[in-house]
CSV table of C-alpha atoms and ligand atoms in Angstrom, one decimal:
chain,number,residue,atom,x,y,z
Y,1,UNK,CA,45.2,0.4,-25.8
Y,2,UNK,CA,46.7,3.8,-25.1
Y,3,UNK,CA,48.9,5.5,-27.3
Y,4,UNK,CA,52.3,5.0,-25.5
Y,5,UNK,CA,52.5,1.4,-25.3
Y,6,UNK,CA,53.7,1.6,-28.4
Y,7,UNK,CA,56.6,3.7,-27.9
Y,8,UNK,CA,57.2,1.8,-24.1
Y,9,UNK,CA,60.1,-0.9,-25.0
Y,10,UNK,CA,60.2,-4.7,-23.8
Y,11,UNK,CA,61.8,-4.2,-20.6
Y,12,UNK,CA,59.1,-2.5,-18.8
Y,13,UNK,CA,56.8,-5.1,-17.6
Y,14,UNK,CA,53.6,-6.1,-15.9
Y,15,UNK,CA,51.5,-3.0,-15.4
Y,16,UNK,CA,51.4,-3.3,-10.8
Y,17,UNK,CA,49.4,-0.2,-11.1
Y,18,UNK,CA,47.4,1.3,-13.7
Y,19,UNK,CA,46.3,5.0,-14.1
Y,20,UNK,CA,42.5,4.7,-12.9
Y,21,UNK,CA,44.0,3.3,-9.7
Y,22,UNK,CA,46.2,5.9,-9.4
Y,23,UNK,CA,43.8,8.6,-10.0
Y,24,UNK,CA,41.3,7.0,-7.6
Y,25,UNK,CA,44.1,6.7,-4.6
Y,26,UNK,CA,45.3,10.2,-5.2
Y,27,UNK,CA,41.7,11.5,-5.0
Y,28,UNK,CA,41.3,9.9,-2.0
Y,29,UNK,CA,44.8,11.1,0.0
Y,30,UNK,CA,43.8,14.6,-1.4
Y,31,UNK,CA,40.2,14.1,0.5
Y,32,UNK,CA,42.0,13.2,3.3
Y,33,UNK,CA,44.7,15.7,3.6
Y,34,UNK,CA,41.9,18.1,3.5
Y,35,UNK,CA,40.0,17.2,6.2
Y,36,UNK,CA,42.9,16.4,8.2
Y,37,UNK,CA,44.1,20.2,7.9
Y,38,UNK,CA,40.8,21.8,7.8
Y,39,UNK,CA,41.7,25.4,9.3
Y,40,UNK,CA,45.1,25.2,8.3
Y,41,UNK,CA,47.2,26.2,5.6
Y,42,UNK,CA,50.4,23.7,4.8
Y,43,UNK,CA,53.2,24.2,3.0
Y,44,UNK,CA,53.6,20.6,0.6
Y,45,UNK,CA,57.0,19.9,-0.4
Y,46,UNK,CA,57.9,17.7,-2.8
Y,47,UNK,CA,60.8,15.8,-3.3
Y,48,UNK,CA,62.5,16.2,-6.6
Y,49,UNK,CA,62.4,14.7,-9.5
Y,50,UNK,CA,60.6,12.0,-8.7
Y,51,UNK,CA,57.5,13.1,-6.7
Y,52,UNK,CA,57.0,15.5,-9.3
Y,53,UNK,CA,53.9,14.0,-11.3
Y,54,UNK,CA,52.0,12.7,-7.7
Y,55,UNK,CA,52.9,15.6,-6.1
Y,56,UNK,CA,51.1,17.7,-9.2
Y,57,UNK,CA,47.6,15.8,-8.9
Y,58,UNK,CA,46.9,15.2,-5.4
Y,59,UNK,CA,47.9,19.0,-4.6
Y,60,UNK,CA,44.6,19.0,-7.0
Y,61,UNK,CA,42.8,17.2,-5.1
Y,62,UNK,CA,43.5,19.1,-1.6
Y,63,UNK,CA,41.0,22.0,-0.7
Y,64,UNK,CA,42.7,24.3,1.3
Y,65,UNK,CA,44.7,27.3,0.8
Y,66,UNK,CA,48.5,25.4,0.7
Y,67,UNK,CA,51.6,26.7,-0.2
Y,68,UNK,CA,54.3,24.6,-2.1
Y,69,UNK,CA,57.9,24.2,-2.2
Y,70,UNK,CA,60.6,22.0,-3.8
Y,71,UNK,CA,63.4,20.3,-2.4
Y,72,UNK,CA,65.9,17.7,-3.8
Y,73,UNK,CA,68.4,15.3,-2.9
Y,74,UNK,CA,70.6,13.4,-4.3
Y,75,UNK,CA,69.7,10.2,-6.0
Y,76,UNK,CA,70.3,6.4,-6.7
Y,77,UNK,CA,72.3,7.7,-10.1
Y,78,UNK,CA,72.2,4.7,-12.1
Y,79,UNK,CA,72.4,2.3,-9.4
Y,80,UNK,CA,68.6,1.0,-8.7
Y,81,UNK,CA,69.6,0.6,-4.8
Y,82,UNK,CA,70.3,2.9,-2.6
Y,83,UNK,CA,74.1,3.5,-1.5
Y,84,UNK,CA,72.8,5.1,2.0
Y,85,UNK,CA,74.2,8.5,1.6
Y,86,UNK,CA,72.0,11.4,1.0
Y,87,UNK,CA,73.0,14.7,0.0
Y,88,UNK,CA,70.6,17.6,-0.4
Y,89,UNK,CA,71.0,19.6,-4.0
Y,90,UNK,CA,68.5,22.0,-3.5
Y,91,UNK,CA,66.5,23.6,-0.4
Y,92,UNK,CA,63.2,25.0,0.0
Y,93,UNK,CA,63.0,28.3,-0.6
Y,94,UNK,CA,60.4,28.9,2.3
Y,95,UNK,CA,61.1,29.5,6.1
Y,96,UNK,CA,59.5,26.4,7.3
Y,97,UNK,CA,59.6,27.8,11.1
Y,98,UNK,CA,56.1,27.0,12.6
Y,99,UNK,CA,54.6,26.0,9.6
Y,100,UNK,CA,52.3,22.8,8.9
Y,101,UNK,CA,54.7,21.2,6.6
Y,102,UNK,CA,53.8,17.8,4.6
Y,103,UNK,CA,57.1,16.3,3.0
Y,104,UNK,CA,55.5,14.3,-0.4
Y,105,UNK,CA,58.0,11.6,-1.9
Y,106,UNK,CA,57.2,9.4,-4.8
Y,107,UNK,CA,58.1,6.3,-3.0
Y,108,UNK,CA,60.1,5.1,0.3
Y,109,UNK,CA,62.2,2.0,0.0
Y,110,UNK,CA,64.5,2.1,2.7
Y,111,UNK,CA,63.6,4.7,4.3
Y,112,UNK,CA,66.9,7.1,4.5
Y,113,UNK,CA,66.4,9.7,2.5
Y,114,UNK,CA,62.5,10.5,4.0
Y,115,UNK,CA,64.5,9.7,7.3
Y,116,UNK,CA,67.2,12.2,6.8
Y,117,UNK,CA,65.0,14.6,5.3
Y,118,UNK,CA,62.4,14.7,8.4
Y,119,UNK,CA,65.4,15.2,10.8
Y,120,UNK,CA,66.3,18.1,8.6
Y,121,UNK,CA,63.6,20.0,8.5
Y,122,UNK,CA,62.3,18.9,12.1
Y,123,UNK,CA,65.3,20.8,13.2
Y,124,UNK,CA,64.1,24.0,11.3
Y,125,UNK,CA,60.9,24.0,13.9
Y,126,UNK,CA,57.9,23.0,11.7
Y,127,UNK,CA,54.6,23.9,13.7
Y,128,UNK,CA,54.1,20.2,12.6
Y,129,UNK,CA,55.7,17.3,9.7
Y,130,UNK,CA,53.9,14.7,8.3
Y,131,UNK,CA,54.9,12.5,5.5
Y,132,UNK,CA,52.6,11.5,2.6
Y,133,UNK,CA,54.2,8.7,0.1
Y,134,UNK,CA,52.4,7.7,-3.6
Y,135,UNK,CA,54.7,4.6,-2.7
Y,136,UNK,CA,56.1,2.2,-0.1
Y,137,UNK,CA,58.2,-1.1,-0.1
Y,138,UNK,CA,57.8,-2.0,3.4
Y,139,UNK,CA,60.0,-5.2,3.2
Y,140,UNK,CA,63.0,-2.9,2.4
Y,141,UNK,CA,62.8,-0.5,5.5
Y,142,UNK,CA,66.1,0.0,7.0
Y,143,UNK,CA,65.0,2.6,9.0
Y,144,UNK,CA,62.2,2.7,10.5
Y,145,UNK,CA,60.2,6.2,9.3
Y,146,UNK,CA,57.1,8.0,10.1
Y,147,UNK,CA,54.3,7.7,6.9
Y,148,UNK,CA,51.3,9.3,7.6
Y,149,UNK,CA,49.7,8.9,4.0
Y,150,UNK,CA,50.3,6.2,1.9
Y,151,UNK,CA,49.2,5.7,-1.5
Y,152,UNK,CA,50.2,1.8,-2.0
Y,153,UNK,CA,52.3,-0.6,-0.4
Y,154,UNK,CA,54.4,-2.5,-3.1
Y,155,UNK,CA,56.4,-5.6,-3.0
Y,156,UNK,CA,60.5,-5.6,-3.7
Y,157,UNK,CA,60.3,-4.9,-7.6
Y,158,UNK,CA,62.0,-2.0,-9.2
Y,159,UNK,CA,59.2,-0.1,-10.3
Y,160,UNK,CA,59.3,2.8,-13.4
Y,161,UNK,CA,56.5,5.1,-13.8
Y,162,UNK,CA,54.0,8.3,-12.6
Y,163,UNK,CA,57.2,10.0,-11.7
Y,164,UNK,CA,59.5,7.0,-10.3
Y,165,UNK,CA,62.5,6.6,-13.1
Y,166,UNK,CA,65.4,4.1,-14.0
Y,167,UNK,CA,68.3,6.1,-15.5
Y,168,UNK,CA,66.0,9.1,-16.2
Y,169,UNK,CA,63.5,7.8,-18.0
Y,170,UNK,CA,60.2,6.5,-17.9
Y,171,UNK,CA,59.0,8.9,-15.8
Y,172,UNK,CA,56.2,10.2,-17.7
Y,173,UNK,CA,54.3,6.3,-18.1
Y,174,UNK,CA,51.1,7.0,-16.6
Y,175,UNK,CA,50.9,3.8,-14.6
Y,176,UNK,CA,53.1,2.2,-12.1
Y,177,UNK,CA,55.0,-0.9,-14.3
Y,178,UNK,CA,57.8,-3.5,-13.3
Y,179,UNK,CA,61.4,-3.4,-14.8
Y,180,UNK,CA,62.0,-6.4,-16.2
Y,181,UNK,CA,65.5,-7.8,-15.7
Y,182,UNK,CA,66.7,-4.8,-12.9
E,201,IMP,P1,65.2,5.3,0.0
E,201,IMP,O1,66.1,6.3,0.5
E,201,IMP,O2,65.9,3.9,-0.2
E,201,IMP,O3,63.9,5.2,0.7
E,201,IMP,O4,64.9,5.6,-1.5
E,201,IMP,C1,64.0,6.6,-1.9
E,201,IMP,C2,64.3,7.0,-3.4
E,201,IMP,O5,64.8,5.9,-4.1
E,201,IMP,C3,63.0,7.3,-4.0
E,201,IMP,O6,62.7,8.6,-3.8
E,201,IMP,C4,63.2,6.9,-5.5
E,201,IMP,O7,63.8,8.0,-6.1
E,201,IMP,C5,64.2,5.8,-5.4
E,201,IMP,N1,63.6,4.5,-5.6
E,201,IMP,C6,63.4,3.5,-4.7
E,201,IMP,N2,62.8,2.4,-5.2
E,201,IMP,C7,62.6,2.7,-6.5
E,201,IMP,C8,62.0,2.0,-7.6
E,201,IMP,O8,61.5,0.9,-7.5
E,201,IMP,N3,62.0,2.6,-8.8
E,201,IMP,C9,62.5,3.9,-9.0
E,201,IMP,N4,63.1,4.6,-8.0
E,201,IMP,C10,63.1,4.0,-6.8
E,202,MG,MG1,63.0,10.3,-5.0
């Protein structure tokens, strides 16, 4: 057993995901990313805090010359739903205008933050804006949103790890566990 399970208390859960699935998924969106923007050069922005650690190895994995860039928005707090109102805390720092942009989130749930993000930055006239999720909850959607790369689809669990967080922590568990009793 790996180290950290012993420092990982009782309420995180079944293991949905563990890291050589992750590592194998992210491998493969990176292979496809690259040959999707073969010629090009896109700017990947991740969505703070918690795309952080995806968004770290599949920019790894992608062979092209890419730029990156951080944006963030405001969160669930300690709520584990969303309240529907998004706020954004910090900008890029790049001019997006005509730029291949690829907006990387660790996972979409109901959809309104990716949703207002893409109107956004669509406004700022990308030369194009794709979306690329580690995660999804499909069954949650309440708006529908455009996800070109998908790492997993996931069922309605709240879900800690690889980046995804429940009051702040748990984001460094390298595997994709269930919070018991959220
Ligand atoms: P949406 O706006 O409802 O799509 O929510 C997106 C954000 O909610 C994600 O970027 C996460 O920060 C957070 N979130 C949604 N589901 C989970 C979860 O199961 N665990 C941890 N954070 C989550
Ligand atoms: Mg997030």
């Amino acid at each position: 057993m790996p180290h950290w399970t012993e420092k990982v208390p009782d309420e995180v859960g079944e293991i949905l995901i563990d890291e050589r699935q992750i590592q194998k998924r992210v491998a493969e969106l990176g292979g496809a990313i690259t040959r999707d923007y073969q010629g090009k050069n896109p700017l990947l922005i991740a969505v703070l805090r918690g795309a952080a650690i995806f968004y770290a190895d599949l920019i790894r994995h992608i062979d092209l010359k890419l730029r990156i860039d951080f944006i963030s928005v405001s969160s669930y707090g300690a709520a584990t739903r969303s309240c529907g109102e998004v706020q954004l805390l910090k900008d890029v720092e790049s001019s997006i205008r005509a730029v291949d942009v690829i907006l990387v989130e660790d996972i979409i749930d109901s959809g309104l933050t990716v949703d207002y993000l893409l109107r956004n930055l669509r406004n700022r006239g990308p030369a194009s804006l794709r979306t690329c999720t580690f995660l999804s909850k499909p069954s949650r959607r309440q708006v529908q949103v455009q996800i070109d790369y998908v790492g997993f689809e996931v069922p309605d669990r709240f879900l800690v790890g690889y980046g995804l967080d429940h009051n702040q922590k748990y984001r460094n568990l390298p595997f994709i566990a269930v919070l018991d009793g959220v």
